[in-house]
Amino acid sequence: MLWKKTLIILFDIALAIYLVLAITAFNKPDERHAVCTDVVIESHSDTSGGFLSQSDIVKLLERNRISMKGQPMKLINTRLIEETLEKSIFVEKAECYKSQDGHLCINVAQRTPVLHVMAESGDRYYLDIHGEVIPDNSTAIDLIVATGLISRKYAKRVLTPLANQLLSDRFWQSQIEQINVLFDGSIEIVPRVGEHVAYLGQPVNIEKKLERLRKFYRYGLSQAGWNKYSYVSVEFDNQIICKKRKKK
């Protein structure tokens, strides 16, 4: 009797396994015959919409002879799509996968621009959060503009951390529209509000200088008026030097 009971139990287990496998196989679409019915692209950048639109991403893949919509799923190489997109100077990371409803899903994380450099030499480009150069492709992005005597080495070493600092602070992000580099490597910034230039001096102790300037904006210019001065210097510790605007 024991062997009969054991046989029944083994039969029940085998039947359960068969049913699970059968249901899974029934619900899972056969990729051999499945066709890509749609391409779903999600693209983003931390500070903006990025440089590439969805149509740009599709065109980039088509230029590399990668067809998607209407193609059999089994012929679509998701790894090749990822590698192709990540070769673009504008793409930091790409992920691609196939869904059970016949969609090809592509997620693109674009490089994050933090500064638009327009050097006096004519050199124009964007800098990302790591200080790497992104070519200027005439895409309109609302970023702080850096002008003046700027080498690429200076831009990466000095301007990138400054831009990251400004963009990480809501006050400065909305307040500063331009950074200008003078002949001796010193820095002045141009605010969006007011008609003055703020001089920071050499790029040292920037955080303390910005904090001193912030307090002057909040407690000084808010009382005296934003257009009272043409020049404000926070170059030296514990003092702020202002030059009054000439009356017309």
CSV table of C-alpha atoms in Angstrom, one decimal:
chain,number,residue,atom,x,y,z
A,1,MET,CA,0.0,0.0,0.0
A,2,LEU,CA,2.9,2.3,0.8
A,3,TRP,CA,4.3,2.0,-2.7
A,4,LYS,CA,0.9,2.9,-4.2
A,5,LYS,CA,0.6,6.0,-2.1
A,6,THR,CA,4.1,7.0,-3.1
A,7,LEU,CA,3.3,6.5,-6.8
A,8,ILE,CA,0.2,8.6,-6.5
A,9,ILE,CA,2.1,11.4,-4.9
A,10,LEU,CA,4.8,11.3,-7.6
A,11,PHE,CA,2.1,11.3,-10.3
A,12,ASP,CA,0.5,14.4,-8.7
A,13,ILE,CA,3.8,16.2,-8.6
A,14,ALA,CA,4.6,15.3,-12.3
A,15,LEU,CA,1.1,16.5,-13.3
A,16,ALA,CA,1.5,19.8,-11.5
A,17,ILE,CA,4.9,20.5,-13.1
A,18,TYR,CA,3.4,19.6,-16.5
A,19,LEU,CA,0.5,22.0,-16.0
A,20,VAL,CA,2.8,24.9,-15.0
A,21,LEU,CA,5.0,24.3,-18.0
A,22,ALA,CA,2.1,24.0,-20.3
A,23,ILE,CA,0.5,27.3,-19.1
A,24,THR,CA,3.8,29.1,-19.3
A,25,ALA,CA,4.4,28.0,-22.8
A,26,PHE,CA,0.9,28.8,-23.8
A,27,ASN,CA,1.1,32.4,-22.4
A,28,LYS,CA,4.6,33.1,-23.7
A,29,PRO,CA,4.6,34.4,-27.3
A,30,ASP,CA,6.7,32.5,-29.7
A,31,GLU,CA,9.5,34.9,-30.7
A,32,ARG,CA,10.2,32.9,-33.8
A,33,HIS,CA,7.0,34.2,-35.3
A,34,ALA,CA,6.6,37.5,-33.3
A,35,VAL,CA,7.0,40.8,-35.1
A,36,CYS,CA,8.0,44.2,-33.7
A,37,THR,CA,4.8,46.2,-33.7
A,38,ASP,CA,6.1,49.4,-32.1
A,39,VAL,CA,9.3,51.0,-30.8
A,40,VAL,CA,9.0,52.8,-27.5
A,41,ILE,CA,11.8,55.3,-26.8
A,42,GLU,CA,12.3,57.0,-23.5
A,43,SER,CA,15.1,59.6,-23.4
A,44,HIS,CA,16.1,62.0,-20.6
A,45,SER,CA,18.9,64.2,-19.2
A,46,ASP,CA,19.3,65.4,-15.7
A,47,THR,CA,19.1,69.1,-16.5
A,48,SER,CA,17.2,69.3,-19.8
A,49,GLY,CA,15.5,67.4,-22.5
A,50,GLY,CA,18.9,66.5,-23.9
A,51,PHE,CA,20.4,66.9,-27.3
A,52,LEU,CA,18.7,64.0,-29.0
A,53,SER,CA,15.0,63.8,-29.8
A,54,GLN,CA,13.2,60.5,-30.2
A,55,SER,CA,13.4,60.9,-34.0
A,56,ASP,CA,17.1,61.6,-33.8
A,57,ILE,CA,17.6,58.3,-32.0
A,58,VAL,CA,15.6,56.4,-34.6
A,59,LYS,CA,17.6,58.1,-37.4
A,60,LEU,CA,20.9,57.3,-35.6
A,61,LEU,CA,20.0,53.6,-35.6
A,62,GLU,CA,18.8,53.7,-39.2
A,63,ARG,CA,22.1,55.2,-40.3
A,64,ASN,CA,23.7,52.2,-38.8
A,65,ARG,CA,21.4,49.9,-40.8
A,66,ILE,CA,19.4,48.8,-37.8
A,67,SER,CA,15.7,48.2,-38.6
A,68,MET,CA,13.2,47.7,-35.9
A,69,LYS,CA,9.5,48.2,-36.5
A,70,GLY,CA,8.0,45.5,-38.6
A,71,GLN,CA,11.0,43.2,-38.2
A,72,PRO,CA,10.8,39.7,-36.7
A,73,MET,CA,11.7,39.9,-33.0
A,74,LYS,CA,14.3,37.1,-33.4
A,75,LEU,CA,16.3,39.3,-35.8
A,76,ILE,CA,16.5,42.3,-33.6
A,77,ASN,CA,19.7,42.4,-31.6
A,78,THR,CA,19.1,44.4,-28.5
A,79,ARG,CA,22.8,44.4,-27.5
A,80,LEU,CA,23.8,45.8,-30.9
A,81,ILE,CA,21.2,48.6,-30.4
A,82,GLU,CA,22.7,49.5,-27.0
A,83,GLU,CA,26.3,49.5,-28.3
A,84,THR,CA,25.4,51.6,-31.3
A,85,LEU,CA,23.6,54.3,-29.2
A,86,GLU,CA,26.4,54.4,-26.6
A,87,LYS,CA,28.9,55.3,-29.4
A,88,SER,CA,27.1,58.6,-29.7
A,89,ILE,CA,28.9,61.5,-28.0
A,90,PHE,CA,25.5,62.6,-26.6
A,91,VAL,CA,24.6,59.3,-25.0
A,92,GLU,CA,25.8,58.2,-21.6
A,93,LYS,CA,23.9,54.9,-21.2
A,94,ALA,CA,21.4,52.9,-23.3
A,95,GLU,CA,19.2,49.9,-22.4
A,96,CYS,CA,17.1,47.9,-24.8
A,97,TYR,CA,14.7,45.0,-24.3
A,98,LYS,CA,11.7,43.3,-25.9
A,99,SER,CA,8.3,43.2,-24.3
A,100,GLN,CA,5.8,40.4,-24.6
A,101,ASP,CA,3.3,42.6,-26.5
A,102,GLY,CA,5.6,43.0,-29.4
A,103,HIS,CA,7.2,46.3,-28.4
A,104,LEU,CA,10.9,47.1,-28.6
A,105,CYS,CA,11.7,49.4,-25.6
A,106,ILE,CA,14.7,51.7,-25.6
A,107,ASN,CA,15.8,53.8,-22.7
A,108,VAL,CA,18.5,56.4,-23.3
A,109,ALA,CA,20.2,58.4,-20.6
A,110,GLN,CA,21.8,61.4,-22.3
A,111,ARG,CA,24.9,63.2,-21.1
A,112,THR,CA,24.1,66.1,-18.8
A,113,PRO,CA,25.3,69.5,-20.1
A,114,VAL,CA,26.0,72.1,-17.4
A,115,LEU,CA,27.7,74.9,-19.3
A,116,HIS,CA,27.8,76.4,-22.8
A,117,VAL,CA,31.3,77.6,-23.6
A,118,MET,CA,31.7,80.4,-26.2
A,119,ALA,CA,35.4,81.2,-25.9
A,120,GLU,CA,36.9,84.4,-27.3
A,121,SER,CA,39.1,82.2,-29.6
A,122,GLY,CA,35.9,81.0,-31.4
A,123,ASP,CA,35.9,77.6,-29.7
A,124,ARG,CA,32.3,76.6,-28.9
A,125,TYR,CA,31.1,73.5,-27.1
A,126,TYR,CA,29.2,72.3,-24.1
A,127,LEU,CA,30.6,70.8,-20.9
A,128,ASP,CA,28.9,67.9,-19.1
A,129,ILE,CA,28.9,67.3,-15.4
A,130,HIS,CA,32.3,65.5,-15.6
A,131,GLY,CA,34.0,68.2,-17.6
A,132,GLU,CA,33.9,66.3,-20.9
A,133,VAL,CA,33.3,68.2,-24.1
A,134,ILE,CA,30.0,67.8,-26.0
A,135,PRO,CA,30.1,69.4,-29.5
A,136,ASP,CA,28.0,72.5,-30.1
A,137,ASN,CA,25.2,71.2,-32.4
A,138,SER,CA,23.1,74.4,-32.4
A,139,THR,CA,20.6,72.9,-30.1
A,140,ALA,CA,18.9,75.6,-27.9
A,141,ILE,CA,19.4,74.7,-24.3
A,142,ASP,CA,19.0,77.2,-21.5
A,143,LEU,CA,22.4,77.0,-19.7
A,144,ILE,CA,24.9,79.4,-18.2
A,145,VAL,CA,27.2,80.7,-20.9
A,146,ALA,CA,30.9,81.0,-20.3
A,147,THR,CA,32.8,83.6,-22.4
A,148,GLY,CA,36.3,85.1,-22.5
A,149,LEU,CA,39.8,83.6,-22.6
A,150,ILE,CA,39.0,79.9,-22.0
A,151,SER,CA,41.2,77.0,-22.8
A,152,ARG,CA,39.7,73.5,-22.7
A,153,LYS,CA,42.0,72.6,-19.8
A,154,TYR,CA,40.8,75.6,-17.8
A,155,ALA,CA,37.2,74.8,-18.7
A,156,LYS,CA,37.5,71.3,-17.3
A,157,ARG,CA,39.5,72.2,-14.2
A,158,VAL,CA,37.8,75.4,-13.2
A,159,LEU,CA,34.6,76.0,-14.9
A,160,THR,CA,33.1,72.6,-14.6
A,161,PRO,CA,33.1,72.5,-10.8
A,162,LEU,CA,31.9,76.1,-10.7
A,163,ALA,CA,29.0,75.3,-13.1
A,164,ASN,CA,28.1,72.2,-11.1
A,165,GLN,CA,28.1,74.3,-7.9
A,166,LEU,CA,25.8,77.0,-9.4
A,167,LEU,CA,23.4,74.5,-10.9
A,168,SER,CA,23.1,72.6,-7.6
A,169,ASP,CA,21.8,75.7,-5.9
A,170,ARG,CA,18.3,76.9,-6.8
A,171,PHE,CA,19.2,80.5,-6.0
A,172,TRP,CA,22.3,80.7,-8.3
A,173,GLN,CA,20.6,78.5,-10.9
A,174,SER,CA,18.0,81.1,-11.4
A,175,GLN,CA,20.3,84.1,-10.8
A,176,ILE,CA,23.4,83.6,-13.0
A,177,GLU,CA,23.3,83.8,-16.8
A,178,GLN,CA,27.0,84.3,-17.7
A,179,ILE,CA,30.5,83.6,-16.5
A,180,ASN,CA,33.3,85.6,-18.0
A,181,VAL,CA,37.0,84.7,-17.8
A,182,LEU,CA,39.5,87.6,-17.9
A,183,PHE,CA,43.1,87.6,-19.3
A,184,ASP,CA,44.6,86.6,-15.9
A,185,GLY,CA,42.2,83.7,-15.3
A,186,SER,CA,40.0,85.6,-12.9
A,187,ILE,CA,36.3,85.3,-13.0
A,188,GLU,CA,33.3,87.7,-13.2
A,189,ILE,CA,29.7,86.7,-13.3
A,190,VAL,CA,26.7,88.4,-14.8
A,191,PRO,CA,23.3,88.0,-13.0
A,192,ARG,CA,19.9,87.8,-14.7
A,193,VAL,CA,18.5,90.5,-12.5
A,194,GLY,CA,20.3,93.9,-12.2
A,195,GLU,CA,22.7,95.7,-14.5
A,196,HIS,CA,26.0,95.0,-12.8
A,197,VAL,CA,28.9,92.6,-13.0
A,198,ALA,CA,30.0,90.6,-9.9
A,199,TYR,CA,33.8,90.1,-9.7
A,200,LEU,CA,35.0,86.9,-7.9
A,201,GLY,CA,38.7,87.3,-8.6
A,202,GLN,CA,40.9,84.2,-9.0
A,203,PRO,CA,39.0,80.9,-8.8
A,204,VAL,CA,39.8,80.1,-5.2
A,205,ASN,CA,37.5,80.0,-2.2
A,206,ILE,CA,34.6,80.3,-4.6
A,207,GLU,CA,32.1,78.9,-2.2
A,208,LYS,CA,32.8,81.6,0.4
A,209,LYS,CA,32.8,84.3,-2.2
A,210,LEU,CA,29.4,83.2,-3.5
A,211,GLU,CA,28.0,83.0,0.0
A,212,ARG,CA,29.2,86.6,0.7
A,213,LEU,CA,27.6,87.7,-2.6
A,214,ARG,CA,24.4,85.9,-1.8
A,215,LYS,CA,24.0,87.8,1.5
A,216,PHE,CA,24.8,91.1,-0.3
A,217,TYR,CA,22.1,90.4,-2.8
A,218,ARG,CA,19.5,89.5,-0.1
A,219,TYR,CA,20.3,92.2,2.4
A,220,GLY,CA,22.0,94.9,0.4
A,221,LEU,CA,20.6,95.2,-3.1
A,222,SER,CA,17.1,94.3,-1.9
A,223,GLN,CA,17.2,97.6,0.0
A,224,ALA,CA,19.5,99.8,-2.2
A,225,GLY,CA,18.0,98.6,-5.5
A,226,TRP,CA,19.4,96.1,-8.1
A,227,ASN,CA,20.4,98.8,-10.6
A,228,LYS,CA,22.3,101.1,-8.1
A,229,TYR,CA,25.8,99.6,-8.8
A,230,SER,CA,27.6,98.7,-12.0
A,231,TYR,CA,30.3,96.7,-10.4
A,232,VAL,CA,30.4,94.5,-7.3
A,233,SER,CA,33.6,92.8,-6.1
A,234,VAL,CA,33.8,90.0,-3.5
A,235,GLU,CA,37.4,89.2,-4.3
A,236,PHE,CA,38.8,89.9,-0.8
A,237,ASP,CA,37.7,88.3,2.4
A,238,ASN,CA,35.3,90.1,4.7
A,239,GLN,CA,34.6,93.0,2.3
A,240,ILE,CA,32.5,93.9,-0.7
A,241,ILE,CA,33.6,96.7,-3.0
A,242,CYS,CA,30.9,98.4,-5.0
A,243,LYS,CA,31.0,100.9,-7.8
A,244,LYS,CA,28.0,103.1,-8.2
A,245,ARG,CA,26.3,103.4,-11.6
A,246,LYS,CA,26.8,106.8,-13.2
A,247,LYS,CA,23.7,108.9,-13.5
A,248,LYS,CA,22.6,109.7,-17.0
